[in-house]
Coordinates of C-alpha atoms in Angstrom, one line a residue:
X55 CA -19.0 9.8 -11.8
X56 CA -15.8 8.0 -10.4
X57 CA -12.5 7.7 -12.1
X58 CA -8.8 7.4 -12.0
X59 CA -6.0 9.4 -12.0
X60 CA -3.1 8.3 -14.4
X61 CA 0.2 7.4 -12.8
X62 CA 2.6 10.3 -12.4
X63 CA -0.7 12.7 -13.5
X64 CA -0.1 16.1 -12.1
X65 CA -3.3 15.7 -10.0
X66 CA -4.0 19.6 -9.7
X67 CA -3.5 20.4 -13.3
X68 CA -5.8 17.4 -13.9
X69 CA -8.6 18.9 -12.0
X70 CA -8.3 22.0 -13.1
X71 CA -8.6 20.8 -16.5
X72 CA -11.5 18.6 -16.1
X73 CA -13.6 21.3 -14.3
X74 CA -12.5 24.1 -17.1
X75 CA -14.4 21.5 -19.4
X76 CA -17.6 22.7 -17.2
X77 CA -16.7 26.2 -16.8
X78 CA -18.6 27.0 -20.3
X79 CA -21.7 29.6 -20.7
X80 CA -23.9 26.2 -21.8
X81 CA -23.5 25.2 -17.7
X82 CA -22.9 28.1 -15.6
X83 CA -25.1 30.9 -17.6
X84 CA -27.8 28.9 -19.0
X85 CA -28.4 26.4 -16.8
X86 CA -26.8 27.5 -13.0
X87 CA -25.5 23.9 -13.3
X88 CA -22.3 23.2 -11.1
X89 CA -19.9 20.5 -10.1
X90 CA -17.5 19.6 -7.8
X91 CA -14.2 17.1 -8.0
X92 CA -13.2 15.4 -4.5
X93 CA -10.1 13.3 -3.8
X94 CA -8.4 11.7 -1.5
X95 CA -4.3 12.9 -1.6
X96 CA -2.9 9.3 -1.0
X97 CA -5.5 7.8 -3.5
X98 CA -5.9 7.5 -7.5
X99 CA -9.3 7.3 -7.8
X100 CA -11.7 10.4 -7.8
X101 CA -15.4 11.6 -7.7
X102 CA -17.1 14.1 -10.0
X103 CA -20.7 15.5 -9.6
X104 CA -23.3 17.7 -9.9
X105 CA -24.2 20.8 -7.3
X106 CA -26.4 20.4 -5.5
X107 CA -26.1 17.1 -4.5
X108 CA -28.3 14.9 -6.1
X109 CA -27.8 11.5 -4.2
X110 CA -29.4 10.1 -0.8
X111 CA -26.1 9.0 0.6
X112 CA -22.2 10.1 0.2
X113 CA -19.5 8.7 1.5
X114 CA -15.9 10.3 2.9
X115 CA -12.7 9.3 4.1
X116 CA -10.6 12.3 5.5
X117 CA -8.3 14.0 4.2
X118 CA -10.3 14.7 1.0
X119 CA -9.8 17.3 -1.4
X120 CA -12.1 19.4 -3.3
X121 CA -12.3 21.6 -6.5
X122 CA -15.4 23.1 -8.0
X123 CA -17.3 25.6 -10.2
X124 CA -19.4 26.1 -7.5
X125 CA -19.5 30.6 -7.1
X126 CA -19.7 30.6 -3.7
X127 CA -17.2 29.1 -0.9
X128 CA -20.3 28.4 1.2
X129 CA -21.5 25.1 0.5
X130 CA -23.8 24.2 3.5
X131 CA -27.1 23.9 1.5
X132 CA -25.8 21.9 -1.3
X133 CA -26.0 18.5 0.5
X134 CA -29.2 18.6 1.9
X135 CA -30.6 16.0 0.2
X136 CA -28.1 13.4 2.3
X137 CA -29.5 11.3 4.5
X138 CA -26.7 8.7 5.0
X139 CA -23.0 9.4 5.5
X140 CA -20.3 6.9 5.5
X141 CA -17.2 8.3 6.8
X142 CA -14.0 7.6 8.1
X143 CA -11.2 9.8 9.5
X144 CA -7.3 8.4 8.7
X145 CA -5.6 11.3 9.8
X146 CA -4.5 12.5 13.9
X147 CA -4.4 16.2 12.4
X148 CA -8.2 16.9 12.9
X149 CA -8.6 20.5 13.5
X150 CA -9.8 21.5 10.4
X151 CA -13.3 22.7 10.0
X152 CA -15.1 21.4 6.4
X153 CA -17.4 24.2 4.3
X154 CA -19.7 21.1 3.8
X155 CA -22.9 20.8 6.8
X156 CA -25.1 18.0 6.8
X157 CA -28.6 19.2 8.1
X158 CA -31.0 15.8 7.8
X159 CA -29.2 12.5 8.2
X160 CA -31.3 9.6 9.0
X161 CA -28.2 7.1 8.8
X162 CA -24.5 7.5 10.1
X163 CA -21.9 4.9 9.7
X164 CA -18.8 6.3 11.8
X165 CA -15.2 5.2 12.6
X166 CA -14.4 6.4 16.0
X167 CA -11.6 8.5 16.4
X168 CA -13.0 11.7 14.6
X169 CA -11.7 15.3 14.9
X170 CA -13.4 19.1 14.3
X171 CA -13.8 18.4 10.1
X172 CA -16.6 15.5 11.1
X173 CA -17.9 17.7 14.4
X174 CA -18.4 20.4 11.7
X175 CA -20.2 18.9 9.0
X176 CA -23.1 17.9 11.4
X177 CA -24.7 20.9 13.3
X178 CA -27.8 18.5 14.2
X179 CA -28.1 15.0 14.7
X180 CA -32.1 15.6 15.7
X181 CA -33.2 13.3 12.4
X182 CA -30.8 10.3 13.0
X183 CA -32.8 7.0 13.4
X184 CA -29.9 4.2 12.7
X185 CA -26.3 4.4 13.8
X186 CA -23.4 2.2 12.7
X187 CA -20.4 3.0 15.3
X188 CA -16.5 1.5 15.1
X189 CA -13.9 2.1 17.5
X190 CA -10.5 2.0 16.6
X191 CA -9.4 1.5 20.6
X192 CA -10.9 1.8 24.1
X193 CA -9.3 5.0 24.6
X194 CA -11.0 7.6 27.0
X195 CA -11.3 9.8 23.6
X196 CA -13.5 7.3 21.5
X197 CA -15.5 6.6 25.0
X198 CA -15.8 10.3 25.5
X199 CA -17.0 11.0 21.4
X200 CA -19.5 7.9 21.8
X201 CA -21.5 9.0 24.4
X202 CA -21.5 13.0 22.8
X203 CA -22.3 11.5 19.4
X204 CA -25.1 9.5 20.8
X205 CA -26.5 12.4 23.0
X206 CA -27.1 14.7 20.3
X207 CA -29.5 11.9 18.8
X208 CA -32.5 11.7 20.6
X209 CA -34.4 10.3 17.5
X210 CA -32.1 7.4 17.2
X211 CA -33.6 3.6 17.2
X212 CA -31.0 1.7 15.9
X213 CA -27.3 1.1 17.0
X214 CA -24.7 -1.1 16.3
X215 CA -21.6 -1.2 17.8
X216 CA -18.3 -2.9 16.8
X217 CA -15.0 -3.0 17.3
X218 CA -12.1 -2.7 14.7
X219 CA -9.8 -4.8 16.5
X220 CA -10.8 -8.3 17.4
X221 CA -9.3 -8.2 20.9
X222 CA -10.8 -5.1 22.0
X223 CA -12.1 -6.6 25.4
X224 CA -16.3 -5.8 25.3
X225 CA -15.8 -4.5 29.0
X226 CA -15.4 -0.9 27.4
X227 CA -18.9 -1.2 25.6
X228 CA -20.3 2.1 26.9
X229 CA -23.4 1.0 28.8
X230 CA -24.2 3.9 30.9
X231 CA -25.2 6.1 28.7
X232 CA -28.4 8.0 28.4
X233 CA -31.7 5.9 28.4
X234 CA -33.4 7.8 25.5
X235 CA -34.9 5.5 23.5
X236 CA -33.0 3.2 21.4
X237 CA -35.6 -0.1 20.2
X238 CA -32.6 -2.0 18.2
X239 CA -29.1 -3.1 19.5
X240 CA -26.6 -4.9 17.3
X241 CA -23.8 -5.7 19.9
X242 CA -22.4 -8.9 17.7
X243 CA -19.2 -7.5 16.0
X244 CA -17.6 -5.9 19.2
X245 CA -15.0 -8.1 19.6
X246 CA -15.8 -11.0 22.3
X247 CA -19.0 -12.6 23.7
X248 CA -20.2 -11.4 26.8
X249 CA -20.0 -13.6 29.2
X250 CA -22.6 -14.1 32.4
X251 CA -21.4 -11.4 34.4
X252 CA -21.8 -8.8 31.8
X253 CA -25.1 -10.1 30.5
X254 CA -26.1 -8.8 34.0
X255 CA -24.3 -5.7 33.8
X256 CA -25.8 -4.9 30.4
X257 CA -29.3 -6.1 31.2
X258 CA -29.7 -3.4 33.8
X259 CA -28.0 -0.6 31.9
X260 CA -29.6 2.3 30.4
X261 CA -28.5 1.0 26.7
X262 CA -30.7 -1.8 27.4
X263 CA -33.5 -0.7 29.2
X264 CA -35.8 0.5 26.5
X265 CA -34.3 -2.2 23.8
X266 CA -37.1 -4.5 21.7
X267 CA -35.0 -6.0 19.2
X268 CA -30.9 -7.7 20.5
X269 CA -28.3 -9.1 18.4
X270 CA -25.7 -10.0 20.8
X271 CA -22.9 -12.9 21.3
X272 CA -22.8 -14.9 24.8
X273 CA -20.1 -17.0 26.2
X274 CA -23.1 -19.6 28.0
X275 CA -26.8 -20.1 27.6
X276 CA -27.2 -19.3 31.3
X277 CA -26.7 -15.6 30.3
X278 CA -29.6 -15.6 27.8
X279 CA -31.6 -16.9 30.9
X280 CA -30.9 -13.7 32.0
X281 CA -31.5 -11.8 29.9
X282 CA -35.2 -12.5 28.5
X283 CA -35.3 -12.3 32.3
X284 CA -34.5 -8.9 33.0
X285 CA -35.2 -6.8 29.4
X286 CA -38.8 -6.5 29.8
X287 CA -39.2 -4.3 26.4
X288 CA -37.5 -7.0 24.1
X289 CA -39.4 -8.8 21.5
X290 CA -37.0 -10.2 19.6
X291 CA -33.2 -11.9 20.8
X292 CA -30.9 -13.0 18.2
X293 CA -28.2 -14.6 20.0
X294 CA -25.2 -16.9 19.1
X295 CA -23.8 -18.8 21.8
X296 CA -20.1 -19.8 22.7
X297 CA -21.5 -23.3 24.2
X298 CA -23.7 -24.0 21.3
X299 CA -23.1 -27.5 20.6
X300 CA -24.2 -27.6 16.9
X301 CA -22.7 -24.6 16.7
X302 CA -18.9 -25.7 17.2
X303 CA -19.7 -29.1 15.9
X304 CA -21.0 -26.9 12.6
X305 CA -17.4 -24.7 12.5
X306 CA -15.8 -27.7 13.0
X307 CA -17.0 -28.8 9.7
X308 CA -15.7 -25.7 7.6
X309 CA -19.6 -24.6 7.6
X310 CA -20.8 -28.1 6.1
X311 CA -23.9 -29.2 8.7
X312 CA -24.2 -32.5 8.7
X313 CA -26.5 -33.4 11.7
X314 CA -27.2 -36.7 12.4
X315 CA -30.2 -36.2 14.4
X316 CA -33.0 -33.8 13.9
X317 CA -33.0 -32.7 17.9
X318 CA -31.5 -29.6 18.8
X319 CA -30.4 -29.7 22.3
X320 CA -29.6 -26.2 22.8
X321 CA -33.2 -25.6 21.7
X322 CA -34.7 -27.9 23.8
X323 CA -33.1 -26.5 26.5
X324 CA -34.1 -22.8 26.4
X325 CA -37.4 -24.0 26.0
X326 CA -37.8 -25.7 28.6
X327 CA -36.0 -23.0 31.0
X328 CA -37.2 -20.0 29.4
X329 CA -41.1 -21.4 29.2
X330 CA -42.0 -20.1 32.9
X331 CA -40.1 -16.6 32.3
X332 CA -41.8 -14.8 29.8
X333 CA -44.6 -16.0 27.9
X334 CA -45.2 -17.3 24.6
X335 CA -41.7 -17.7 23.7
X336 CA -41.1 -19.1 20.1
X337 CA -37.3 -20.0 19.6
X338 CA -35.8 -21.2 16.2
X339 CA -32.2 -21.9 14.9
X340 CA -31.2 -19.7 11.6
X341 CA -27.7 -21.8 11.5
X342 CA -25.6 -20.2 14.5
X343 CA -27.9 -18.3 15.5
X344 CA -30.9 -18.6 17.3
X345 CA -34.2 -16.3 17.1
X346 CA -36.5 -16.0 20.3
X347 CA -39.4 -14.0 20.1
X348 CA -41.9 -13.2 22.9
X349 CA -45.4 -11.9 22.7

């Protein structure tokens, strides 16, 4: 259940009084049921519910507070049913350790810089498949907590990376980073398009090695060239290109397409370049972006 404090609400006496209302024989005696209140201390809203946790996902923003009618202080088993967690760290004071521990995610959306309270909620990252990661800078911090996040996830298949701030320059994408498998990159919201120079960088790096499925901005259609040239393992490129023709003429128009002509140049002209690089290549246009998918 979510709610909202009342302005000028004494917030503690407000809890208190909601979880006394729960503190009867009826729930603790005669039916071990629990519950726990969470807040955030610059926020009016608040969360109520059961213990254990009863829901697939959760999602925090630190600092959060907590009250409950739980017995114990101990709360690590509580939230194992979780297997996504969305959560976001607003504070530069992050040495404290959370009673909460997250033992079988399969999703993680995270918003780089984090501190000890998100290191300590998640003893194992051994079940993660799918990754959402933001950066709030380039700074040798958020580098340094990418590449330990992603180490300590040798299940994961899916990773997208992106970039809070639009002019976040896509050189500090961390591309060497280990080669354990990872079959689906999402590299469109960092920021920037990459232009040919990095396209060779990236297509050679250990982020890409293994990758089957790309979603990735370019600056020119050269650097596609390269790359269905030198990603052996991809199957499927979704690409938007900076030199797209229909594409600018398209933004141009506030996103009304009005094509004169039915032939897509930029179509035409991957096909014809790409046809002797890989085999059966089938490219299509989903508005600005455009699909190629090899055999």
């Amino acid at each position: 259940m979510s709610s909202n404090f009342e302005e000028d609400e004494m917030i503690d006496e407000k809890v208190e009084e909601l979880l006394d209302t729960f503190r009867t024989p009826f729930w603790l005696n005669e039916h071990g049921w629990f519950v726990r209140c969470q807040w955030h201390p610059t926020m009016s809203n608040f969360d109520l519910y059961t213990l254990p946790y009863a829901f697939s996902d959760i999602t925090l923003k630190y600092p959060l507070l907590f009250k409950s009618t739980y017995p114990q202080n101990n709360h690590q088993q509580v939230y194992d049913t979780v297997r996504c967690l969305r959560y976001n760290d607003e504070t530069e004071n992050r040495s404290e350790k959370s009673d909460i521990r997250f033992h079988k995610l399969e999703k993680l959306e995270v918003q780089l810089p984090v501190g000890e309270y998100f290191w300590s909620m998640v003893p194992t990252l051994n079940h993660l498949t799918s990754c959402e990661i933001t950066s709030y800078d380039n700074s040798e911090e958020c580098q340094n907590q990418f590449q330990f996040l992603l180490s300590r996830a040798p299940s994961l298949s899916f990773l997208n990376i992106r970039h809070a701030e639009k002019d976040d320059s896509i050189e500090s994408v961390p591309l060497e980073i280990s080669n354990r498998l990872r079959r689906q990159l999402d590299l469109q919201e960092i920021g920037g398009s990459f232009d040919e120079k990095l396209c060779i960088i990236f297509s050679h790096s250990p982020l890409a090695i293994q990758c089957e499925e790309l979603h990735i901005r370019v600056k020119n259609r050269i650097s596609i060239y390269y790359l269905v040239k030198t990603m052996l393992c991809l199957r499927i490129l979704f690409v938007k290109c900076d030199d797209d023709e229909r594409q600018r003429r398209s933004l141009q128009e506030d996103g009304k397409e009005q094509e004169k002509s039915t032939e897509d140049e930029f179509v035409s002209w991957l096909q014809q370049h790409l046809s002797g690089v890989r085999s059966m290549v089938r490219i299509c246009r989903w508005r600005y972006t455009i699909v190629l998918k090899f055999s």
